[in-house]
PDB file of C-alpha atoms in Angstrom:
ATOM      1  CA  UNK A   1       0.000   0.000   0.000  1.00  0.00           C
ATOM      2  CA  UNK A   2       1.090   3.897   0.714  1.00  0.00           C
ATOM      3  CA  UNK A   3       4.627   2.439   2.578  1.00  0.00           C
ATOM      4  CA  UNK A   4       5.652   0.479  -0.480  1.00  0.00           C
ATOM      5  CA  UNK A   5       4.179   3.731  -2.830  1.00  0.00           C
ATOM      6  CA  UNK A   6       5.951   5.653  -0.548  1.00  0.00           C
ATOM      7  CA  UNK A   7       9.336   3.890  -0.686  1.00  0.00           C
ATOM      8  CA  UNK A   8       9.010   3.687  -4.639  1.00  0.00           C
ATOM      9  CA  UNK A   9       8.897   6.967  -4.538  1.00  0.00           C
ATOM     10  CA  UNK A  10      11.965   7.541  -2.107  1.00  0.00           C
ATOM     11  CA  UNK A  11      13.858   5.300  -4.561  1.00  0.00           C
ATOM     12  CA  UNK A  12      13.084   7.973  -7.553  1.00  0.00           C
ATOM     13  CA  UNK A  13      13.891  10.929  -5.327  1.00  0.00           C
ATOM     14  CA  UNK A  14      17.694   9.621  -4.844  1.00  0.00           C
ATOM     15  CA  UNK A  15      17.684   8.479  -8.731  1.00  0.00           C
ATOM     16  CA  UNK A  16      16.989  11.819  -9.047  1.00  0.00           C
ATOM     17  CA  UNK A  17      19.458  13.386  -6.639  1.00  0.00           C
ATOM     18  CA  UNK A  18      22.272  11.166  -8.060  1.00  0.00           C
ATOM     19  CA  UNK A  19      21.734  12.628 -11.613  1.00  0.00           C
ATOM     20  CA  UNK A  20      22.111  16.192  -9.744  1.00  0.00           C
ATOM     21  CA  UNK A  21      18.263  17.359 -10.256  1.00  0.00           C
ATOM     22  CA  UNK A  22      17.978  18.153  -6.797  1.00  0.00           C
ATOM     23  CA  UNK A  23      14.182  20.309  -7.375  1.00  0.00           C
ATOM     24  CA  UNK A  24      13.375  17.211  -8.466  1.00  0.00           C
ATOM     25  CA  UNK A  25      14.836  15.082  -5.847  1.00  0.00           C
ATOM     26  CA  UNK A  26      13.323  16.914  -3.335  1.00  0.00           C
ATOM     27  CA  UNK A  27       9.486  17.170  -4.720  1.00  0.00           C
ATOM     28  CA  UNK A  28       9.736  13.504  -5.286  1.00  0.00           C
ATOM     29  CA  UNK A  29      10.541  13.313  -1.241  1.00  0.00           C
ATOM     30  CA  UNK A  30       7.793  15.518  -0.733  1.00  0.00           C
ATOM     31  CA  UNK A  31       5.540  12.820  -2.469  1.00  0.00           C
ATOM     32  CA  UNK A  32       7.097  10.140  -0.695  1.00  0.00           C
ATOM     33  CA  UNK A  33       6.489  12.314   2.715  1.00  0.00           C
ATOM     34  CA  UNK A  34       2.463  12.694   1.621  1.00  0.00           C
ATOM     35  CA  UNK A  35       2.399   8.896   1.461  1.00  0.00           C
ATOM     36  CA  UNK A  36       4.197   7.797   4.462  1.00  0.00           C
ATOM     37  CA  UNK A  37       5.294  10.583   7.171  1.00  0.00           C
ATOM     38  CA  UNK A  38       6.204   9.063   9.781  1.00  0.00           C
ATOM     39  CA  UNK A  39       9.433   7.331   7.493  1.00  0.00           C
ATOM     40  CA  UNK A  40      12.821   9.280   9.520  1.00  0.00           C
ATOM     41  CA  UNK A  41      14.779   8.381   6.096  1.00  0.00           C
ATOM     42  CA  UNK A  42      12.439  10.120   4.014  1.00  0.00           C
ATOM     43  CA  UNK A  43      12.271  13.472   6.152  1.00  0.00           C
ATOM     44  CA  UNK A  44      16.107  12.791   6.099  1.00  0.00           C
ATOM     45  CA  UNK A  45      16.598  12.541   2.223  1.00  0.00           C
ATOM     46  CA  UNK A  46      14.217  15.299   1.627  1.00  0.00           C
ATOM     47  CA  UNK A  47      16.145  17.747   3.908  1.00  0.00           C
ATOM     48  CA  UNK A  48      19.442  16.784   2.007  1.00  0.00           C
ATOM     49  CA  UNK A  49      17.713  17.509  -1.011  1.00  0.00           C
ATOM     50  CA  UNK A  50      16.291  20.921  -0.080  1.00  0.00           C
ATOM     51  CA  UNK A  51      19.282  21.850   1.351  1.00  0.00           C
ATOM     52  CA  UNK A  52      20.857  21.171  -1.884  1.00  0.00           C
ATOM     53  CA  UNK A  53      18.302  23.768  -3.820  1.00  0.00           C
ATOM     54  CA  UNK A  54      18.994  26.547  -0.845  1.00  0.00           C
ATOM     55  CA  UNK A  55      15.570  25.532   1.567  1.00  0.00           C
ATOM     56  CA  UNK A  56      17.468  25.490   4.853  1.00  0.00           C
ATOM     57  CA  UNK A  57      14.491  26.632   6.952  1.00  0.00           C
ATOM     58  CA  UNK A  58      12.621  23.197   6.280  1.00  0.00           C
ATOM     59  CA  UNK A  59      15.882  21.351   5.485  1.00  0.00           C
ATOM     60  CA  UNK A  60      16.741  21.896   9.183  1.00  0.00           C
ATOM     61  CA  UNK A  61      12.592  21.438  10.045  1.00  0.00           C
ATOM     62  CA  UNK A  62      13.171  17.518   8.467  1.00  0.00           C
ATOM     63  CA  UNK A  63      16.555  17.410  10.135  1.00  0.00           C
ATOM     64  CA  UNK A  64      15.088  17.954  13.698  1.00  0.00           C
ATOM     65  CA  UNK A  65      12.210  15.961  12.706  1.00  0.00           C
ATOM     66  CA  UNK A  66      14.223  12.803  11.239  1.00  0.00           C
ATOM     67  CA  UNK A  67      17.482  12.377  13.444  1.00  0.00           C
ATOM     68  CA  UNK A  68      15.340  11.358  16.598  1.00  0.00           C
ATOM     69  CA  UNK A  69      14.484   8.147  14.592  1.00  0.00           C
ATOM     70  CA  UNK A  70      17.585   8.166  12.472  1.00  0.00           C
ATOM     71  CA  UNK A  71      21.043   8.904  14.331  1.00  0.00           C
ATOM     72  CA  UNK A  72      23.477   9.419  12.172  1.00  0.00           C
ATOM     73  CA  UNK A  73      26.698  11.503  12.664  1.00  0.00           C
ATOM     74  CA  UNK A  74      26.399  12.888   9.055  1.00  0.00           C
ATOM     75  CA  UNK A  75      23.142  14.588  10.132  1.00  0.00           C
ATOM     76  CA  UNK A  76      24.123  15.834  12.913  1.00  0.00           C
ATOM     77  CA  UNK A  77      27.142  17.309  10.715  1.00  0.00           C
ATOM     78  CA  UNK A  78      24.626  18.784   7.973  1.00  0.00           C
ATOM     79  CA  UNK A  79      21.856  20.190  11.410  1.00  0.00           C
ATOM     80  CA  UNK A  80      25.114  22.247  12.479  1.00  0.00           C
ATOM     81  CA  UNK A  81      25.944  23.634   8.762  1.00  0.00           C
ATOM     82  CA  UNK A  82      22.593  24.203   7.999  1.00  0.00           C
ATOM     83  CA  UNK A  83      22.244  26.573  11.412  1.00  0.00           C
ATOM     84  CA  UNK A  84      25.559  28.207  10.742  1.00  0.00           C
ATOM     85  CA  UNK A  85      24.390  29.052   7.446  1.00  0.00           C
ATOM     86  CA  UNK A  86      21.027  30.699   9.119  1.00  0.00           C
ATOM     87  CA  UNK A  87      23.365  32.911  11.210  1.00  0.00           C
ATOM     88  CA  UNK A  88      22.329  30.928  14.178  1.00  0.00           C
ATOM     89  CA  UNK A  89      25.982  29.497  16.005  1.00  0.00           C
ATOM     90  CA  UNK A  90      23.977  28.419  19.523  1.00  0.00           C
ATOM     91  CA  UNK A  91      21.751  25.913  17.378  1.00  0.00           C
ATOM     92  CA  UNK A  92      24.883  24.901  15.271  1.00  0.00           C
ATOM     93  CA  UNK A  93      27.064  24.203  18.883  1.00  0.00           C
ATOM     94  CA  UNK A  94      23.676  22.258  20.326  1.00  0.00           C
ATOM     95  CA  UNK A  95      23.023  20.266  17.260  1.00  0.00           C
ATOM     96  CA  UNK A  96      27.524  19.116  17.491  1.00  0.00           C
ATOM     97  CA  UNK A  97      27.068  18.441  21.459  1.00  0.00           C
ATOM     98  CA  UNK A  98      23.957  16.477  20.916  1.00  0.00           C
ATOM     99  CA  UNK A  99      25.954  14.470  17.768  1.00  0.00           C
ATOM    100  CA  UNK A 100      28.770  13.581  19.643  1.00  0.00           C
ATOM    101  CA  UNK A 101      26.956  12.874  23.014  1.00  0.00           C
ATOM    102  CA  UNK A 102      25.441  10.103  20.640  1.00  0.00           C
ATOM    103  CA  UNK A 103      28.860   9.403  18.674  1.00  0.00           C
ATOM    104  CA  UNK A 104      31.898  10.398  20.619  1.00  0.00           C
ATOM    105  CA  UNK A 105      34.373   8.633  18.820  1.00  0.00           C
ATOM    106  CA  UNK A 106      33.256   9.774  15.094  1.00  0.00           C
ATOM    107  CA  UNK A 107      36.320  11.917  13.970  1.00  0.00           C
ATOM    108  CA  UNK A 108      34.812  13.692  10.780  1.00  0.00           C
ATOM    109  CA  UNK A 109      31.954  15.255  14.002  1.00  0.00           C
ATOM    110  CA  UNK A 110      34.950  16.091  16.054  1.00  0.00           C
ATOM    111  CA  UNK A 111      36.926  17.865  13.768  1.00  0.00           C
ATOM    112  CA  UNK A 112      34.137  20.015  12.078  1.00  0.00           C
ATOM    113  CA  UNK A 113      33.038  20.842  16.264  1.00  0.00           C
ATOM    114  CA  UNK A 114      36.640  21.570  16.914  1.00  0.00           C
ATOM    115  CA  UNK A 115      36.480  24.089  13.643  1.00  0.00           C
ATOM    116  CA  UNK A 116      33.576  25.441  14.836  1.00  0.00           C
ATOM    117  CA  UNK A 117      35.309  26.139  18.352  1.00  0.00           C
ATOM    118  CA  UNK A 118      38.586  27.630  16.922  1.00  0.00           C
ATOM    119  CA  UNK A 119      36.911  29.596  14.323  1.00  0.00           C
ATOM    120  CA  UNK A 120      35.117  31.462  17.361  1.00  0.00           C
ATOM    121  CA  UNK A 121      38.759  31.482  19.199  1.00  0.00           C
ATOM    122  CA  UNK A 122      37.078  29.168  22.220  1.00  0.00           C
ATOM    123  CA  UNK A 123      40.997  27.196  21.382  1.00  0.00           C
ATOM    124  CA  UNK A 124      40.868  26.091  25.509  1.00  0.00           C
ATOM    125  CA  UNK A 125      37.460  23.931  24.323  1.00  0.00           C
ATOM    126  CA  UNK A 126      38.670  23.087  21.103  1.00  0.00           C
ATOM    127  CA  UNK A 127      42.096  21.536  22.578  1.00  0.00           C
ATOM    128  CA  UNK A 128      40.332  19.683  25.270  1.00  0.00           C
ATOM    129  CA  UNK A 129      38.127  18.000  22.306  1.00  0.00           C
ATOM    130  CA  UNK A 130      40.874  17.117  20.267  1.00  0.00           C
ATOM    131  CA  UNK A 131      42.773  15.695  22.781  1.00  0.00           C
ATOM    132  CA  UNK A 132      39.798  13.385  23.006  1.00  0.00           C
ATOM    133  CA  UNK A 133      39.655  13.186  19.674  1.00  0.00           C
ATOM    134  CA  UNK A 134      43.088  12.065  20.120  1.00  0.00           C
ATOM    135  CA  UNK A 135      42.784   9.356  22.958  1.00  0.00           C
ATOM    136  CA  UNK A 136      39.849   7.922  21.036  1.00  0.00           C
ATOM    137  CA  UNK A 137      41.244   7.879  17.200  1.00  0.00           C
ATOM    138  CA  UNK A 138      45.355   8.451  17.897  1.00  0.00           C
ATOM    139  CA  UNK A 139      45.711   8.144  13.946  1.00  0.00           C
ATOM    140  CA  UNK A 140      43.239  10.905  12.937  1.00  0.00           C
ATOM    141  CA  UNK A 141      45.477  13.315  10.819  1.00  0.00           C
ATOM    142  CA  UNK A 142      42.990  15.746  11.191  1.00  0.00           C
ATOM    143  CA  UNK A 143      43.197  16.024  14.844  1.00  0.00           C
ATOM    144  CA  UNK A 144      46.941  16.148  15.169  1.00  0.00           C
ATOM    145  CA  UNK A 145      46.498  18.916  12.235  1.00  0.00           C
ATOM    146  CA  UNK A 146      44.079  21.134  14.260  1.00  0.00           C
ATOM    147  CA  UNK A 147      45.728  20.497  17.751  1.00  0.00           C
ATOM    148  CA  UNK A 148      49.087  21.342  16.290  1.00  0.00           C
ATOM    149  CA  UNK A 149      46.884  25.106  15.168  1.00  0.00           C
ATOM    150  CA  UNK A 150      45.717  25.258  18.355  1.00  0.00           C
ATOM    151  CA  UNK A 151      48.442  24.586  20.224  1.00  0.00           C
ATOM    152  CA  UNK A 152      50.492  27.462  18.279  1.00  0.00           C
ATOM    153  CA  UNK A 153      47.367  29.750  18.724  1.00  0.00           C
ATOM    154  CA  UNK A 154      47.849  29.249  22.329  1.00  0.00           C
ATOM    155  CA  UNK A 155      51.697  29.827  22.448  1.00  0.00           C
ATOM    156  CA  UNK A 156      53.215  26.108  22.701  1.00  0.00           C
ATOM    157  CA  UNK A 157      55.325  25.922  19.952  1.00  0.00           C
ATOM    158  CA  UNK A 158      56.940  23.051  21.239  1.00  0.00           C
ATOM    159  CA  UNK A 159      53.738  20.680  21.570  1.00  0.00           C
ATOM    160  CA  UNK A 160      52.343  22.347  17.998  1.00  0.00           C
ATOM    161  CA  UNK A 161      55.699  21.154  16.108  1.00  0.00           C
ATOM    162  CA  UNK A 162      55.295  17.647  17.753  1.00  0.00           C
ATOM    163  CA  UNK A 163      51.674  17.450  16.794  1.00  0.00           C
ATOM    164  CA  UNK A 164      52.798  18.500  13.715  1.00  0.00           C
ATOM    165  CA  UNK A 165      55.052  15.524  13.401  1.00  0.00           C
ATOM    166  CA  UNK A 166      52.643  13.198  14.406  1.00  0.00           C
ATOM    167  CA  UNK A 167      49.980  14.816  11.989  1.00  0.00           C
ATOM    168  CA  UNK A 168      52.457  14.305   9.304  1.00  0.00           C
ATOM    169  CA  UNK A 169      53.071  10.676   9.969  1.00  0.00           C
ATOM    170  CA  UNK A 170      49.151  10.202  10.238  1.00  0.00           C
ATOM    171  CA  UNK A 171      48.004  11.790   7.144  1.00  0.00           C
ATOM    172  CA  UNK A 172      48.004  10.109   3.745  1.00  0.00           C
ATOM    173  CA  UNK A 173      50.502  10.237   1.528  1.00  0.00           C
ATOM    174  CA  UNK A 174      49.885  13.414  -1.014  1.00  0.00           C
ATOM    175  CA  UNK A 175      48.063  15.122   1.810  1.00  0.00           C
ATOM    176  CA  UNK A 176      48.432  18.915   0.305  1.00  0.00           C
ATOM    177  CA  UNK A 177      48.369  20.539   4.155  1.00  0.00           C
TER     178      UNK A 177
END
């Protein structure tokens, strides 16, 4: 019935958003939403979609809506864009602490939360979260990268040029930082 019609639906939506026809992707969600709302992965895939095509109001509206039912660190990534896009850093910070509260070992969460802090010079908060980070994932390049910025921000050269090191052993070969 409308679950199947609805996931049919769903299925032509990210068809659609893999070709990169995004106003499409996003009305066919919309369709798929009529049929079935209470689906978390099709509020999620339509607020991808719309925040694709520049709707970040309701993109952020499905984000709220879907990530109760649907946890995923990538949303909670996209919530905290979304809400520094809208000019709104307090939603952006809540949307990080409630991501990794959920996932504190996801690295790609971390670093974009310790970005966040830096950019806003909070480098006290940012060092104590990459030093988690750190003790949780001791190979994420990223971290050592960041910690090795904040530790210079802060004045210890020393520490910065041996996260440095370490960052430089971590990181992929090719790495251009």
């Amino acid at each position: 019935g409308r679950a199947f019609a609805a996931s049919r639906t769903a299925h032509r939506g990210v068809v659609a958003g893999l070709q990169g026809d995004h106003a499409r992707a996003a009305a066919l969600f919309d369709a798929a939403h009529a049929l079935d709302s209470l689906e978390p992965d099709i509020r999620y895939l339509r607020a991808v979609a719309r925040a694709r095509i520049g709707r970040v109001a309701e993109a952020v509206t499905d984000l709220e809506a879907a990530l109760p039912g649907l946890p995923i660190p990538r949303g909670y990534q996209m919530l905290a864009d979304l809400q520094q896009r809208r000019g709104d850093p307090r939603a952006a910070e809540a949307a990080f602490v409630r991501g990794l509260a959920l996932f504190p070992g996801h690295s790609p969460l971390a670093v974009d939360y310790l970005t966040f802090l830096a950019r806003r010079e909070r480098y006290a908060e940012a060092l104590r979260l990459a030093d988690g980070l750190l003790q949780v994932d001791p190979s994420s390049a990223d971290g050592h990268h960041l910690r090795a910025h904040l530790l210079a921000r802060t004045g210890r050269e020393v520490e910065a040029a041996a996260s440095l090191r370490r960052f430089l052993e971590s990181a992929p070969s090719g790495d251009p930082r």
